[in-house]
XYZ file of C-alpha atoms in Angstrom:
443
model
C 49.885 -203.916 6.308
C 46.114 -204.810 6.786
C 43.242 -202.610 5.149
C 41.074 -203.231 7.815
C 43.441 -202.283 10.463
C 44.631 -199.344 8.650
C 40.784 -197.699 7.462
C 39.878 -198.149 11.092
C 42.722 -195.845 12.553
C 41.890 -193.726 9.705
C 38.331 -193.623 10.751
C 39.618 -193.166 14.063
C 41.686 -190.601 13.521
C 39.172 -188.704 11.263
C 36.769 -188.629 14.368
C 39.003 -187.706 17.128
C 42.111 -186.226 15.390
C 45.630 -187.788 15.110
C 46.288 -187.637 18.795
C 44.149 -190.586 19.703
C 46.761 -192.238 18.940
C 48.998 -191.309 21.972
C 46.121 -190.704 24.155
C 45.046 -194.922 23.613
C 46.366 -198.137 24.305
C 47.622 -200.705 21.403
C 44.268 -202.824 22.543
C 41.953 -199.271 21.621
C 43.379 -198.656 18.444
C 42.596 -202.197 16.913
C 39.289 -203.422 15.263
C 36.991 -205.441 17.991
C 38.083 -208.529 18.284
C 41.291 -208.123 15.589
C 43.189 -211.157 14.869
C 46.344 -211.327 12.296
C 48.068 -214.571 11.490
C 51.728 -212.722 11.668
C 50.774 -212.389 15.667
C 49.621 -215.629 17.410
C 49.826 -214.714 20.446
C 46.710 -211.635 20.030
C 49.381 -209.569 21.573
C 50.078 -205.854 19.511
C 51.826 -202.888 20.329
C 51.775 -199.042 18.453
C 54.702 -197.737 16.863
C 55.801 -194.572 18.191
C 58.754 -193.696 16.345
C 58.588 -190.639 13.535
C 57.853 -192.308 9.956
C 58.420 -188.727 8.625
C 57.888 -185.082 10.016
C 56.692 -183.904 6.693
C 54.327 -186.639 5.907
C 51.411 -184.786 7.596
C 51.480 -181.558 5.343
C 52.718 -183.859 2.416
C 49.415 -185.200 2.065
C 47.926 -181.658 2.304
C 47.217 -181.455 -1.085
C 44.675 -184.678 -0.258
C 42.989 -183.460 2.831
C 42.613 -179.670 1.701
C 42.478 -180.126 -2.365
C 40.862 -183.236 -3.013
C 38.463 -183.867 0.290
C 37.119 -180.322 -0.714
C 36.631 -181.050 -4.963
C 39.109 -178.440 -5.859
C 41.323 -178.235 -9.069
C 43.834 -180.888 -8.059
C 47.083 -180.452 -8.332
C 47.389 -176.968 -7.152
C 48.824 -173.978 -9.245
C 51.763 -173.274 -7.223
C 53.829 -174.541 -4.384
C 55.423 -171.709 -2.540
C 58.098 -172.445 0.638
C 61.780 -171.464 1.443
C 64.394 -173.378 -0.129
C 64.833 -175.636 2.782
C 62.042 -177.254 1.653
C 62.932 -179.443 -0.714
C 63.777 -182.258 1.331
C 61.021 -181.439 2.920
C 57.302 -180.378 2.076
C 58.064 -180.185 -1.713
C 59.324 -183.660 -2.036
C 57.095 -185.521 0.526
C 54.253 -183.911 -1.705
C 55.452 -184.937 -4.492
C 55.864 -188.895 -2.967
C 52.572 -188.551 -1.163
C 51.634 -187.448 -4.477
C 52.743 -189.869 -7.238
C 51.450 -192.673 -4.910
C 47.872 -191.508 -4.912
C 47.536 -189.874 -8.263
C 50.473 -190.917 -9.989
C 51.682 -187.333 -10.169
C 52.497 -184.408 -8.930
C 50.202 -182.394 -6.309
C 51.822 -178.985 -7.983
C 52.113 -177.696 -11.342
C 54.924 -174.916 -10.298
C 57.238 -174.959 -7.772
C 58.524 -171.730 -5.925
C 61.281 -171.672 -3.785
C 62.269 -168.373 -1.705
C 65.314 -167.604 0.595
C 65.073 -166.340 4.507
C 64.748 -162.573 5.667
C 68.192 -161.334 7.686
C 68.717 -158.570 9.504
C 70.016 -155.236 7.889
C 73.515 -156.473 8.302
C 72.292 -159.597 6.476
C 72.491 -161.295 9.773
C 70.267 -164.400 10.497
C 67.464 -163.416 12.631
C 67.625 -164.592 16.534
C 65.742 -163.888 19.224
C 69.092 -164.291 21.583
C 70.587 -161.881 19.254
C 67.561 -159.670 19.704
C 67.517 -158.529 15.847
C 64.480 -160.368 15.241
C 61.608 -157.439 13.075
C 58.425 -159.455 13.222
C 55.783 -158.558 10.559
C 53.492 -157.464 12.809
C 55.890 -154.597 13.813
C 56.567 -153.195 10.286
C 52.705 -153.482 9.292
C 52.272 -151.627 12.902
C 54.327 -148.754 11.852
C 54.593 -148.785 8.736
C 51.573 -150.718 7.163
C 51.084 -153.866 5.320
C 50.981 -152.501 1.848
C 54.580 -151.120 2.477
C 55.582 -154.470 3.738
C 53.811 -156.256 0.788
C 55.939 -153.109 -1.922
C 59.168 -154.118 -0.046
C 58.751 -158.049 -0.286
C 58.246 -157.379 -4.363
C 61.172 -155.174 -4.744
C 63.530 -157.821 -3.720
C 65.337 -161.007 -5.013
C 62.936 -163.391 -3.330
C 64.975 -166.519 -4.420
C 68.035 -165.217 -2.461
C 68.242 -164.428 1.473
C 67.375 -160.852 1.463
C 67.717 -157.969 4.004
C 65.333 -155.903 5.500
C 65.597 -152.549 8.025
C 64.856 -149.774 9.157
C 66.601 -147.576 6.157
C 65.553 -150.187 3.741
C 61.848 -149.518 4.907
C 62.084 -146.109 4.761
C 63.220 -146.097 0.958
C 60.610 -148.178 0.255
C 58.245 -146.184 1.934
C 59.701 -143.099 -0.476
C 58.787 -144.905 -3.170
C 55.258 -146.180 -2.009
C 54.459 -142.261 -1.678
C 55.360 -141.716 -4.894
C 53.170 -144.232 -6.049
C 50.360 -142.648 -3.869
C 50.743 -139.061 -4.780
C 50.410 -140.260 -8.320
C 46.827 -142.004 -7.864
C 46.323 -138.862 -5.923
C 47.131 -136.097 -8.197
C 45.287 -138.298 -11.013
C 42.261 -139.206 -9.344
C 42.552 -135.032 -8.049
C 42.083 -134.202 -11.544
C 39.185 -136.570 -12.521
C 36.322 -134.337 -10.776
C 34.539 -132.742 -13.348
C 35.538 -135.248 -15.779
C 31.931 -136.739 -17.887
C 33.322 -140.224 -19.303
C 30.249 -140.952 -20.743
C 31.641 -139.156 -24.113
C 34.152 -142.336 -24.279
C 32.035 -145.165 -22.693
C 30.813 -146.604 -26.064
C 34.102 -146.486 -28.019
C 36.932 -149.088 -27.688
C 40.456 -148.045 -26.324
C 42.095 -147.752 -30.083
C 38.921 -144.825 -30.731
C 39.260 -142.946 -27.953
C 43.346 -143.100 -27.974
C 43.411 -141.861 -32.000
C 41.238 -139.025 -30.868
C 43.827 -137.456 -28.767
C 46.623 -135.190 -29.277
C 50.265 -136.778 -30.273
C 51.968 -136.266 -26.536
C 48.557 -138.323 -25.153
C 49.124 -141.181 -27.546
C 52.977 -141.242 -26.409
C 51.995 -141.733 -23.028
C 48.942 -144.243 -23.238
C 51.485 -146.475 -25.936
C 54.271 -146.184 -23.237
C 51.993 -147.651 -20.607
C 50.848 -150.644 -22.815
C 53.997 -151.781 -23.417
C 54.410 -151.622 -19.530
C 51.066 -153.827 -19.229
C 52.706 -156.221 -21.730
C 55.768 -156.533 -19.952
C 54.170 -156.191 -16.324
C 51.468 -159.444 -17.194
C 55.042 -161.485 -18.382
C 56.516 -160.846 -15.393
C 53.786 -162.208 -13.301
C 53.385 -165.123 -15.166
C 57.112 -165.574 -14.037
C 56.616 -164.152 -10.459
C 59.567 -161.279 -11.218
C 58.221 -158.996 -9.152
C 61.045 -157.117 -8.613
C 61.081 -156.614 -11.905
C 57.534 -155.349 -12.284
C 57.920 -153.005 -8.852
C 61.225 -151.256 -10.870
C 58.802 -151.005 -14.139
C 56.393 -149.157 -12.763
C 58.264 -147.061 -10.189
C 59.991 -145.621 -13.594
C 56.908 -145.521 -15.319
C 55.698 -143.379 -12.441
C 58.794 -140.970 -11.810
C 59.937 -140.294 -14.994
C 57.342 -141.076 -17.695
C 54.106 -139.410 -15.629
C 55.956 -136.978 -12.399
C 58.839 -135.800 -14.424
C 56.977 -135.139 -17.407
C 53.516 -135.967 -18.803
C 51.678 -134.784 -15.012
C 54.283 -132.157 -15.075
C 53.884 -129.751 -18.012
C 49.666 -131.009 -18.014
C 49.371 -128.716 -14.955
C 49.056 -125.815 -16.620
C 46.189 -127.016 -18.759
C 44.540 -128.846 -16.408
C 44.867 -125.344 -13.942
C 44.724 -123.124 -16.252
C 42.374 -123.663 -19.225
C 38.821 -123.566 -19.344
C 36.931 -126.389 -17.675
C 35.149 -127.398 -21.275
C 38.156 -126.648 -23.431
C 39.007 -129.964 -25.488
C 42.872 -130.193 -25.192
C 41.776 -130.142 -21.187
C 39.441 -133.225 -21.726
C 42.386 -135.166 -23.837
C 44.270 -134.804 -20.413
C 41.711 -136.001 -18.118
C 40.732 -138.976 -20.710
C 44.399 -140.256 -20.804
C 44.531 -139.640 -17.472
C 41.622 -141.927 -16.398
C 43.346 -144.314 -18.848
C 46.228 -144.285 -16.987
C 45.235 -144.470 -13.379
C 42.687 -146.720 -14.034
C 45.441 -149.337 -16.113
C 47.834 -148.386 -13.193
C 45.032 -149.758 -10.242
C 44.984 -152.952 -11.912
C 48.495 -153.511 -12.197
C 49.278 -152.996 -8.739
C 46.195 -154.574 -7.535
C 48.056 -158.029 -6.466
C 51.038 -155.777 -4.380
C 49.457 -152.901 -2.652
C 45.788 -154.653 -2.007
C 44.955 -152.123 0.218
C 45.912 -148.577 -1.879
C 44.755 -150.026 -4.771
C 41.152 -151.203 -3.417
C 41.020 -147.304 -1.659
C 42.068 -145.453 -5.249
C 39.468 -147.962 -7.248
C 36.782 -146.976 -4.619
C 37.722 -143.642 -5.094
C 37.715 -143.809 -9.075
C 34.104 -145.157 -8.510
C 32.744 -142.106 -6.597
C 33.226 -140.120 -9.408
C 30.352 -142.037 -11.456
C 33.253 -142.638 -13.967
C 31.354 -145.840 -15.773
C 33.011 -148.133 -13.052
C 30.491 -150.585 -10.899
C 31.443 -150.408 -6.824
C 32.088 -153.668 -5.643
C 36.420 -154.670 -5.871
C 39.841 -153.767 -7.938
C 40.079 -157.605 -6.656
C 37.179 -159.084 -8.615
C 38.347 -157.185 -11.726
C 40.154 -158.688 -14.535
C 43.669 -157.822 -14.702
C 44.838 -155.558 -17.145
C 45.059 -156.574 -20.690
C 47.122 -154.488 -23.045
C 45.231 -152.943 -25.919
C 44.841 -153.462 -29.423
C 46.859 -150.498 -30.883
C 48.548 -150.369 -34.370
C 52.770 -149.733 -32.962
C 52.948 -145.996 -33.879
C 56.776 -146.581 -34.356
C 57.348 -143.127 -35.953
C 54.886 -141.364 -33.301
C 57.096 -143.254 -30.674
C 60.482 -141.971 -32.351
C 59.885 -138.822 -32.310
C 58.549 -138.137 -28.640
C 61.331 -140.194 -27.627
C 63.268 -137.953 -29.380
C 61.762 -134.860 -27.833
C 62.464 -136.693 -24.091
C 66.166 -136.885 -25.129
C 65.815 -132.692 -26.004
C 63.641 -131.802 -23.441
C 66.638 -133.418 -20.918
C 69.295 -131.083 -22.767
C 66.919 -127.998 -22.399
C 66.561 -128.498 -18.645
C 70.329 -128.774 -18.421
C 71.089 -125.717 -20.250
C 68.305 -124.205 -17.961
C 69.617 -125.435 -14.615
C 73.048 -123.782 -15.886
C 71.025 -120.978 -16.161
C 70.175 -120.486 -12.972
C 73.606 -121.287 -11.545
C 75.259 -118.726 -13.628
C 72.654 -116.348 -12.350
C 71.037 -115.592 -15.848
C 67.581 -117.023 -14.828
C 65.793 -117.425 -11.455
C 62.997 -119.864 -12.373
C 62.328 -122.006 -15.963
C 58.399 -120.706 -15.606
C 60.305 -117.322 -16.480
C 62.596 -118.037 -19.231
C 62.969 -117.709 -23.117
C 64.553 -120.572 -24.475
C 65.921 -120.099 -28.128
C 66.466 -123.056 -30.343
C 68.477 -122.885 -33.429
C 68.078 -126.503 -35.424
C 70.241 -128.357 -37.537
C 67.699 -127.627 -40.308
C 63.525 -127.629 -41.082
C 64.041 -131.068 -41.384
C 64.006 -131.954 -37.752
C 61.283 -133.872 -36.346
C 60.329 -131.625 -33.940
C 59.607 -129.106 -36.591
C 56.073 -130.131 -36.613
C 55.071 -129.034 -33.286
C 54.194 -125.439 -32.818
C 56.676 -122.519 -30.765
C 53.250 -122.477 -28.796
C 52.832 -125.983 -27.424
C 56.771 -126.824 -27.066
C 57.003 -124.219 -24.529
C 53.997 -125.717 -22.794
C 55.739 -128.752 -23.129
C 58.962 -127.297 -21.808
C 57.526 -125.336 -19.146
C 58.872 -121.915 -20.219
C 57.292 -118.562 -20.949
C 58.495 -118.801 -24.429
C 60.337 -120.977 -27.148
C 62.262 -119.340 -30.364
C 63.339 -121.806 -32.786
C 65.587 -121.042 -35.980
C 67.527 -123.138 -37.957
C 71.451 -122.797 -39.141
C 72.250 -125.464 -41.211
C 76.246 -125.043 -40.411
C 75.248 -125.839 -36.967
C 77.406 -129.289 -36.271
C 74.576 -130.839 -33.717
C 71.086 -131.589 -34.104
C 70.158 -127.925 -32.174
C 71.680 -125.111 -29.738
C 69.873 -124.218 -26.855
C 69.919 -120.550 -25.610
C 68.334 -119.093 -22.351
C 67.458 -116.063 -20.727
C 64.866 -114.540 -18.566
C 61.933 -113.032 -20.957
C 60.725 -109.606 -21.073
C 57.771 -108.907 -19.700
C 54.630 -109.264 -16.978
C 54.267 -112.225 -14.795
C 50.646 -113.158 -15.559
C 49.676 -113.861 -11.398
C 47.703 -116.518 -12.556
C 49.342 -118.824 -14.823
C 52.714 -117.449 -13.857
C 53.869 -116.719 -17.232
C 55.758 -113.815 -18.437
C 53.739 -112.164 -21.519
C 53.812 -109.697 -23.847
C 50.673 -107.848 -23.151
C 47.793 -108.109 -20.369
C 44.262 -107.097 -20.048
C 43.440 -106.367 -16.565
C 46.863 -107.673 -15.156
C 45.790 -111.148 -16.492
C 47.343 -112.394 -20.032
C 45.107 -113.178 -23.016
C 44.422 -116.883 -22.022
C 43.664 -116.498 -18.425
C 41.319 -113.332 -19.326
C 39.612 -115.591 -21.833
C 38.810 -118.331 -19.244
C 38.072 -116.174 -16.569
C 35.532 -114.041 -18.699
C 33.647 -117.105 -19.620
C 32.618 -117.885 -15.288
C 32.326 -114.045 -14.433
């Protein structure tokens, strides 16, 4: 052990790379004229057995980290879990000798990939799928959904089905941005630019605020799970967020005013506000999984001159959830109307088995409540078949009734409006009052 001897290999090796050292003799390796008291005789030879396989990347965190003045020790160590005899701990040795500590704050340990039988991978076996294959075919943002929907710290399996129900899901995820960025076109968000998130989310209707306080308590939970890498966590999150809170429901029954109403009418802006709210929130979130979607929907977002510079969804900040008061009572009661709206699509879907009704678009639905007391009292006949997606909603009240409400359906009476598709009452020019109305104000 001889500092001299030792800086001048390094030196050595620094300038030619490690392999000088089996490419010289002993004699070429030593200092000019090196002498050590331990060897009279001026006679040396170079060790060629393997110290430690893992000693070269175990002082990684020295050569890339420190030779290069970055935050030292890194954030996060990330290997398989074979590597803890390994790279983790000759790290952490290479470490503790040089700085006393560790050369990682976190430590993440993941399992191996088998085969769809959970088979290990061989190339004998020939059931090897190389990434390069699946990003091929399938692309690497699919690849990149499918690693975060798994249990990374166990061995997990990946195939051709498995792929292919991730893809399902990834298209869900795209036809949202798609059907939300669709409806953006003609949408002027200067009116909102200067107000803060809590403003502009008071000023719109009751079923808007439902949706917006739904998806900050999904950025709340979504930014915890990063922090503790449960991705598969965060991928089911939003996937439910997406097929039942916005598909199944809030981009659902918003068709028809989005279609349908006049292009300046106010209830029609609320939608495309909360909307832009929503995809925009949604972007972010997803920004560290799907790189690629999420960079094409932000760059789409920004072509519609919708207060958004064009540079990257990458060199954004991440999503922060808003300051909102917890409308517990406002949440209650749409959560409420979820529950109802479940048992009115049942009834419906009865409806059409028993051959009473063809389509819900064309129904009557009659609700007789408990009593006046109920908290969906206080929205309109009006708006809850909008919400419903019917032609038309009755509602009574029996207080002998033992359950919160009966549901009753039948087809309604009527003309089918060709535009909005609703059966009405009366029509001017074959069109109903509301799509007359819209259409008289562009002719």
């Amino acid at each position: 052990m001889d500092i001299n001897l030792i800086n001048h290999v390094a030196d050595l090796f620094a300038k030619h790379g490690s392999n000088i050292w089996f490419e010289k003799e002993a004699k070429d390796l030593l200092p000019p004229k090196y002498q050590h008291k331990d060897s009279p005789n001026g006679i040396f030879y170079k060790e060629q057995d393997i110290m430690d396989v893992w000693y070269d990347s175990g002082v990684s965190h020295l050569a890339v980290i420190k030779n290069n003045n970055l935050p030292w020790p890194a954030d996060l160590y990330l290997e398989g879990n074979d590597q803890f005899r390994g790279w983790f701990n000759s790290s952490l040795t290479t470490g503790t000798i040089t700085n006393n500590s560790s050369p990682y704050k976190n430590l993440l340990a993941h399992g191996f990939v088998t085969d769809a039988k959970g088979n290990k991978m061989s190339k004998s076996i020939g059931n090897v799928i190389s990434v390069k294959s699946v990003c091929d075919t399938n692309g690497a943002d699919i690849l990149r959904l499918w690693v975060a929907s798994v249990d990374f710290t166990d061995d997990t399996r990946i195939g051709t089905e498995i792929l292919k129900q991730v893809s399902e899901n990834y298209r869900k995820i795209r036809n949202i941005f798609r059907f939300l960025l669709g409806n953006l076109f003609d949408l002027d968000i200067k009116t909102i630019e200067n107000k803060t998130e809590e403003e502009i989310i008071n000023s719109l209707s009751e079923v808007d605020q439902y949706i917006l306080n739904k998806l900050n308590g999904l950025v709340i939970k979504i930014n915890e799970n990063y922090q503790t890498y449960q991705f598969n966590t965060i991928y089911h999150l939003i996937l439910n967020f997406v097929t039942n809170d916005l598909s199944a429901f809030y981009c659902d029954f918003t068709k028809d005013i989005l279609y349908v109403n006049s292009k300046k009418d106010i209830r029609r802006k609320q939608v495309q506000i909360t909307m832009f709210l929503i995809v925009k929130t949604l972007i972010g979130l997803l920004a560290p999984i799907l790189p690629h979607t999420t960079e094409e929907a932000f760059q789409s977002l920004t072509k519609k001159d919708l207060n958004t510079s064009s540079d990257s969804i990458h060199l954004k900040k991440f999503p922060q959830p808003w300051n909102l008061n917890k409308p517990t009572k406002l949440m209650e009661k749409w959560e409420y109307f979820i529950n109802f709206k479940n048992e009115v699509n049942k009834v419906i879907e009865q409806a059409k088995k028993d051959k009473i009704v063809k389509t819900a678009l064309e129904t009557i639905v009659t609700i007789i409540f408990k009593d006046n007391h109920n908290i969906l009292s206080t929205i309109d006949e009006k708006e809850l078949a909008q919400l419903l997606i019917v032609s038309e909603v009755n509602i009574n009240y029996n207080n002998s009734n033992v359950n919160d409400w009966t549901i009753n359906v039948k087809t309604k009476d009527g003309t089918k409006c060709p535009r909005c598709w609703l059966i009405v009452n009366e029509t001017k020019e074959d069109l109903c009052n509301r799509c007359f109305e819209v259409l008289s104000l562009i002719m």
